Coordinates of N, CA and C in Angstrom, one line a residue:
M19 N 13.7 8.1 2.5 CA 13.6 6.8 3.1 C 14.8 5.9 2.8
L20 N 15.3 6.0 1.5 CA 16.4 5.3 1.1 C 17.7 5.8 1.8
V21 N 17.8 7.1 2.0 CA 18.9 7.7 2.7 C 19.0 7.1 4.2
A22 N 17.8 7.1 4.8 CA 17.8 6.6 6.2 C 18.2 5.1 6.2
A23 N 17.8 4.3 5.2 CA 18.2 2.9 5.2 C 19.7 2.8 5.0
L24 N 20.2 3.6 4.1 CA 21.6 3.6 3.8 C 22.4 4.0 5.1
L25 N 22.0 5.0 5.8 CA 22.7 5.4 7.0 C 22.6 4.3 8.1
F26 N 21.5 3.6 8.2 CA 21.3 2.5 9.1 C 22.3 1.4 8.8
A27 N 22.4 1.1 7.5 CA 23.2 0.0 7.0 C 24.7 0.3 7.3
V28 N 25.1 1.6 7.1 CA 26.5 2.0 7.4 C 26.7 1.9 8.9
G29 N 25.8 2.3 9.7 CA 25.9 2.2 11.2 C 26.1 0.8 11.6
I30 N 25.3 -0.1 11.0 CA 25.4 -1.6 11.4 C 26.7 -2.1 11.0
A31 N 27.2 -1.7 9.8 CA 28.5 -2.2 9.3 C 29.7 -1.7 10.2
V32 N 29.6 -0.4 10.6 CA 30.6 0.1 11.5 C 30.6 -0.6 12.8
F33 N 29.4 -0.8 13.4 CA 29.3 -1.6 14.6 C 29.8 -3.0 14.5
A34 N 29.5 -3.6 13.4 CA 30.0 -5.0 13.2 C 31.5 -5.1 13.1
V35 N 32.1 -4.1 12.4 CA 33.6 -4.1 12.3 C 34.3 -3.9 13.7
Q36 N 33.7 -3.0 14.5 CA 34.3 -2.7 15.8 C 34.0 -3.7 16.9
N37 N 33.1 -4.7 16.7 CA 32.7 -5.6 17.7 C 33.0 -7.0 17.2
T38 N 34.2 -7.4 17.2 CA 34.6 -8.8 16.6 C 34.8 -9.8 17.8
T39 N 34.5 -9.4 19.0 CA 34.7 -10.3 20.1 C 33.8 -11.5 20.0
A40 N 34.3 -12.7 20.3 CA 33.5 -13.9 20.3 C 32.7 -13.9 21.6
V41 N 31.4 -14.3 21.5 CA 30.5 -14.3 22.6 C 29.7 -15.6 22.6
P42 N 29.3 -16.2 23.7 CA 28.5 -17.4 23.7 C 27.0 -17.0 23.5
V43 N 26.3 -17.8 22.8 CA 24.9 -17.5 22.4 C 24.0 -18.7 22.8
Q44 N 22.9 -18.4 23.5 CA 21.9 -19.4 23.8 C 20.6 -18.9 23.4
F45 N 19.9 -19.6 22.5 CA 18.6 -19.0 22.0 C 17.7 -20.2 21.6
L46 N 16.6 -20.3 22.3 CA 15.5 -21.3 22.1 C 16.1 -22.7 22.0
G47 N 16.9 -23.0 23.0 CA 17.5 -24.4 23.1 C 18.8 -24.6 22.2
W48 N 19.0 -23.6 21.3 CA 20.2 -23.7 20.5 C 21.4 -23.0 21.3
R49 N 22.5 -23.6 21.3 CA 23.6 -23.0 22.1 C 24.9 -23.1 21.3
T50 N 25.7 -22.0 21.3 CA 27.0 -22.0 20.8 C 28.0 -21.4 21.7
D51 N 29.2 -21.7 21.7 CA 30.2 -21.2 22.7 C 30.8 -19.9 22.1
A52 N 31.1 -19.8 20.9 CA 31.8 -18.6 20.4 C 31.3 -18.2 19.0
V53 N 30.6 -17.1 19.0 CA 30.2 -16.5 17.7 C 30.6 -15.0 17.8
A54 N 31.1 -14.5 16.8 CA 31.5 -13.0 16.8 C 30.3 -12.2 17.0
A55 N 30.4 -11.2 17.8 CA 29.3 -10.2 18.0 C 28.8 -9.6 16.7
S56 N 29.8 -9.3 15.8 CA 29.5 -8.7 14.5 C 28.6 -9.6 13.7
V57 N 28.8 -10.9 13.7 CA 28.0 -11.9 13.0 C 26.6 -11.8 13.6
L58 N 26.4 -11.8 14.9 CA 25.1 -11.7 15.5 C 24.4 -10.5 15.1
V59 N 25.1 -9.4 15.1 CA 24.5 -8.1 14.7 C 24.0 -8.1 13.2
L60 N 24.9 -8.6 12.4 CA 24.5 -8.7 10.9 C 23.4 -9.6 10.7
L61 N 23.4 -10.8 11.4 CA 22.2 -11.7 11.2 C 20.9 -11.1 11.7
S62 N 21.0 -10.5 12.9 CA 19.8 -9.8 13.4 C 19.3 -8.8 12.5
A63 N 20.1 -7.9 11.9 CA 19.7 -6.9 11.0 C 19.1 -7.5 9.7
A64 N 19.7 -8.6 9.2 CA 19.2 -9.2 8.0 C 17.8 -9.9 8.3
L65 N 17.7 -10.5 9.4 CA 16.4 -11.1 9.8 C 15.4 -10.1 10.0
G66 N 15.7 -9.0 10.6 CA 14.7 -7.9 10.7 C 14.3 -7.3 9.4
A67 N 15.2 -7.2 8.5 CA 14.9 -6.7 7.1 C 14.0 -7.7 6.4
V68 N 14.2 -9.0 6.5 CA 13.4 -10.0 5.9 C 12.0 -10.0 6.4
V69 N 11.9 -9.9 7.8 CA 10.6 -9.9 8.4 C 9.8 -8.6 8.0
T70 N 10.5 -7.5 8.0 CA 9.9 -6.2 7.5 C 9.4 -6.3 6.1
L71 N 10.2 -6.9 5.2 CA 9.9 -7.0 3.8 C 8.6 -7.9 3.7
L72 N 8.6 -9.0 4.4 CA 7.4 -9.9 4.3 C 6.2 -9.3 4.8
L73 N 6.2 -8.6 5.9 CA 5.1 -7.9 6.4 C 4.6 -6.8 5.5
G74 N 5.5 -6.1 4.9 CA 5.2 -5.0 3.9 C 4.6 -5.6 2.7
A75 N 5.1 -6.7 2.2 CA 4.5 -7.4 1.0 C 3.1 -7.9 1.3
A76 N 2.9 -8.4 2.5 CA 1.5 -8.9 2.8 C 0.6 -7.7 2.9
R77 N 1.0 -6.6 3.4 CA 0.1 -5.4 3.5 C -0.2 -4.9 2.1
E78 N 0.8 -4.9 1.2 CA 0.7 -4.5 -0.2 C -0.3 -5.4 -0.9
V79 N -0.2 -6.7 -0.7 CA -1.2 -7.6 -1.4 C -2.6 -7.3 -0.9
R80 N -2.8 -7.1 0.4 CA -4.1 -6.8 1.0 C -4.7 -5.6 0.4
L81 N -3.8 -4.5 0.3 CA -4.3 -3.3 -0.3 C -4.6 -3.4 -1.7
R82 N -3.9 -4.1 -2.5 CA -4.2 -4.3 -3.9 C -5.5 -5.1 -4.1
L83 N -5.7 -6.1 -3.3 CA -7.0 -6.8 -3.4 C -8.1 -5.9 -3.1
R84 N -8.0 -5.1 -2.0 CA -9.0 -4.2 -1.6 C -9.3 -3.2 -2.7
L85 N -8.2 -2.7 -3.4 CA -8.4 -1.7 -4.5 C -9.1 -2.3 -5.6
R86 N -8.8 -3.6 -6.0 CA -9.4 -4.3 -7.1 C -10.9 -4.5 -6.8
A87 N -11.3 -4.8 -5.5 CA -12.7 -5.0 -5.2 C -13.4 -3.7 -5.2
M88 N -12.8 -2.6 -4.8 CA -13.4 -1.3 -4.8 C -13.6 -0.8 -6.3
D89 N -12.6 -1.1 -7.1 CA -12.7 -0.7 -8.6 C -13.9 -1.5 -9.2
H90 N -14.1 -2.7 -8.8 CA -15.2 -3.5 -9.4 C -16.5 -3.0 -8.9
E91 N -16.6 -2.6 -7.6 CA -17.8 -2.1 -7.0 C -18.1 -0.7 -7.7
L92 N -17.1 0.1 -7.9 CA -17.3 1.4 -8.6 C -17.8 1.2 -10.0
S93 N -17.3 0.2 -10.7 CA -17.8 0.0 -12.1 C -19.3 -0.5 -12.1
I94 N -19.6 -1.3 -11.1 CA -21.0 -1.8 -11.0 C -21.9 -0.6 -10.6
S95 N -21.5 0.3 -9.7 CA -22.3 1.4 -9.4 C -22.5 2.4 -10.5
R96 N -21.4 2.5 -11.3 CA -21.5 3.4 -12.5 C -22.5 2.8 -13.5
E97 N -22.5 1.5 -13.7 CA -23.4 0.9 -14.6 C -24.9 1.1 -14.1
R98 N -25.1 0.9 -12.8 CA -26.4 1.1 -12.3 C -26.9 2.5 -12.4
L99 N -26.0 3.5 -12.3 CA -26.3 4.9 -12.4 C -26.7 5.2 -13.9
R100 N -25.9 4.6 -14.8 CA -26.3 4.8 -16.2 C -27.6 4.2 -16.6
A101 N -28.0 3.0 -15.9 CA -29.3 2.4 -16.2 C -30.4 3.2 -15.6
L102 N -30.1 3.9 -14.5 CA -31.2 4.7 -13.9 C -31.3 6.1 -14.6
A103 N -30.3 6.5 -15.3 CA -30.4 7.8 -16.0 C -31.4 7.8 -17.1
V104 N -32.4 8.6 -16.9 CA -33.5 8.8 -17.9 C -33.4 10.1 -18.5
P105 N -33.4 10.2 -19.9 CA -33.3 11.5 -20.5 C -34.5 12.4 -20.0
I106 N -34.3 13.6 -19.7 CA -35.3 14.5 -19.2 C -35.8 15.3 -20.4
V107 N -37.1 15.2 -20.7 CA -37.8 15.9 -21.8 C -38.6 17.0 -21.1
V108 N -38.3 18.2 -21.5 CA -39.1 19.4 -21.0 C -40.2 19.7 -22.0
K109 N -41.4 19.7 -21.5 CA -42.5 20.0 -22.3 C -42.8 21.5 -22.2
D110 N -42.9 22.1 -23.3 CA -43.2 23.6 -23.4 C -44.7 23.8 -23.1
T111 N -45.0 24.4 -22.0 CA -46.4 24.7 -21.7 C -46.7 26.2 -21.7
S112 N -45.7 27.0 -22.1 CA -45.9 28.4 -22.1 C -46.8 28.9 -23.3
G113 N -46.8 28.2 -24.3 CA -47.6 28.6 -25.5 C -46.7 29.5 -26.4
V114 N -45.5 29.8 -26.0 CA -44.6 30.6 -26.8 C -43.4 29.8 -27.3
R115 N -43.2 29.8 -28.6 CA -42.1 29.0 -29.2 C -41.4 29.9 -30.2
D116 N -40.1 30.0 -30.0 CA -39.2 30.8 -30.9 C -39.6 32.2 -31.0
G117 N -40.1 32.7 -29.9 CA -40.5 34.1 -29.9 C -41.9 34.4 -30.5
R118 N -42.6 33.4 -31.0 CA -43.9 33.5 -31.6 C -45.0 32.9 -30.7
D119 N -46.1 33.4 -30.6 CA -47.2 32.9 -29.8 C -47.9 31.8 -30.6
V120 N -47.8 30.6 -30.2 CA -48.3 29.4 -30.9 C -49.8 29.2 -30.6
S121 N -50.3 29.9 -29.6 CA -51.8 29.7 -29.3 C -52.6 30.5 -30.3
A122 N -52.0 31.5 -31.0 CA -52.8 32.3 -31.9 C -52.9 31.6 -33.3
T123 N -52.2 30.5 -33.6 CA -52.2 29.9 -34.9 C -53.2 28.7 -34.9

């Protein structure tokens, strides 16, 4: 993944260096007459990286909270299971203990 990000960054840098022509920009009521195309490309890439980082961080926080809740639920379930565990006592009804017949004594 890191290699792909590095290759993408190199591609963006090469594109920015080769496209230095000034272009007019109009976006959401904001207007400028001359901005280098390379600046627009770099700003767009940076903005995309920031948005991706924020969305990834939000997902990470949600997953960590979910994991914490599941860990808590698991510990409660284990405690309930321990409380329900009753030692099993096997009563010898065969009349034979240690190889000797106990009914004869």
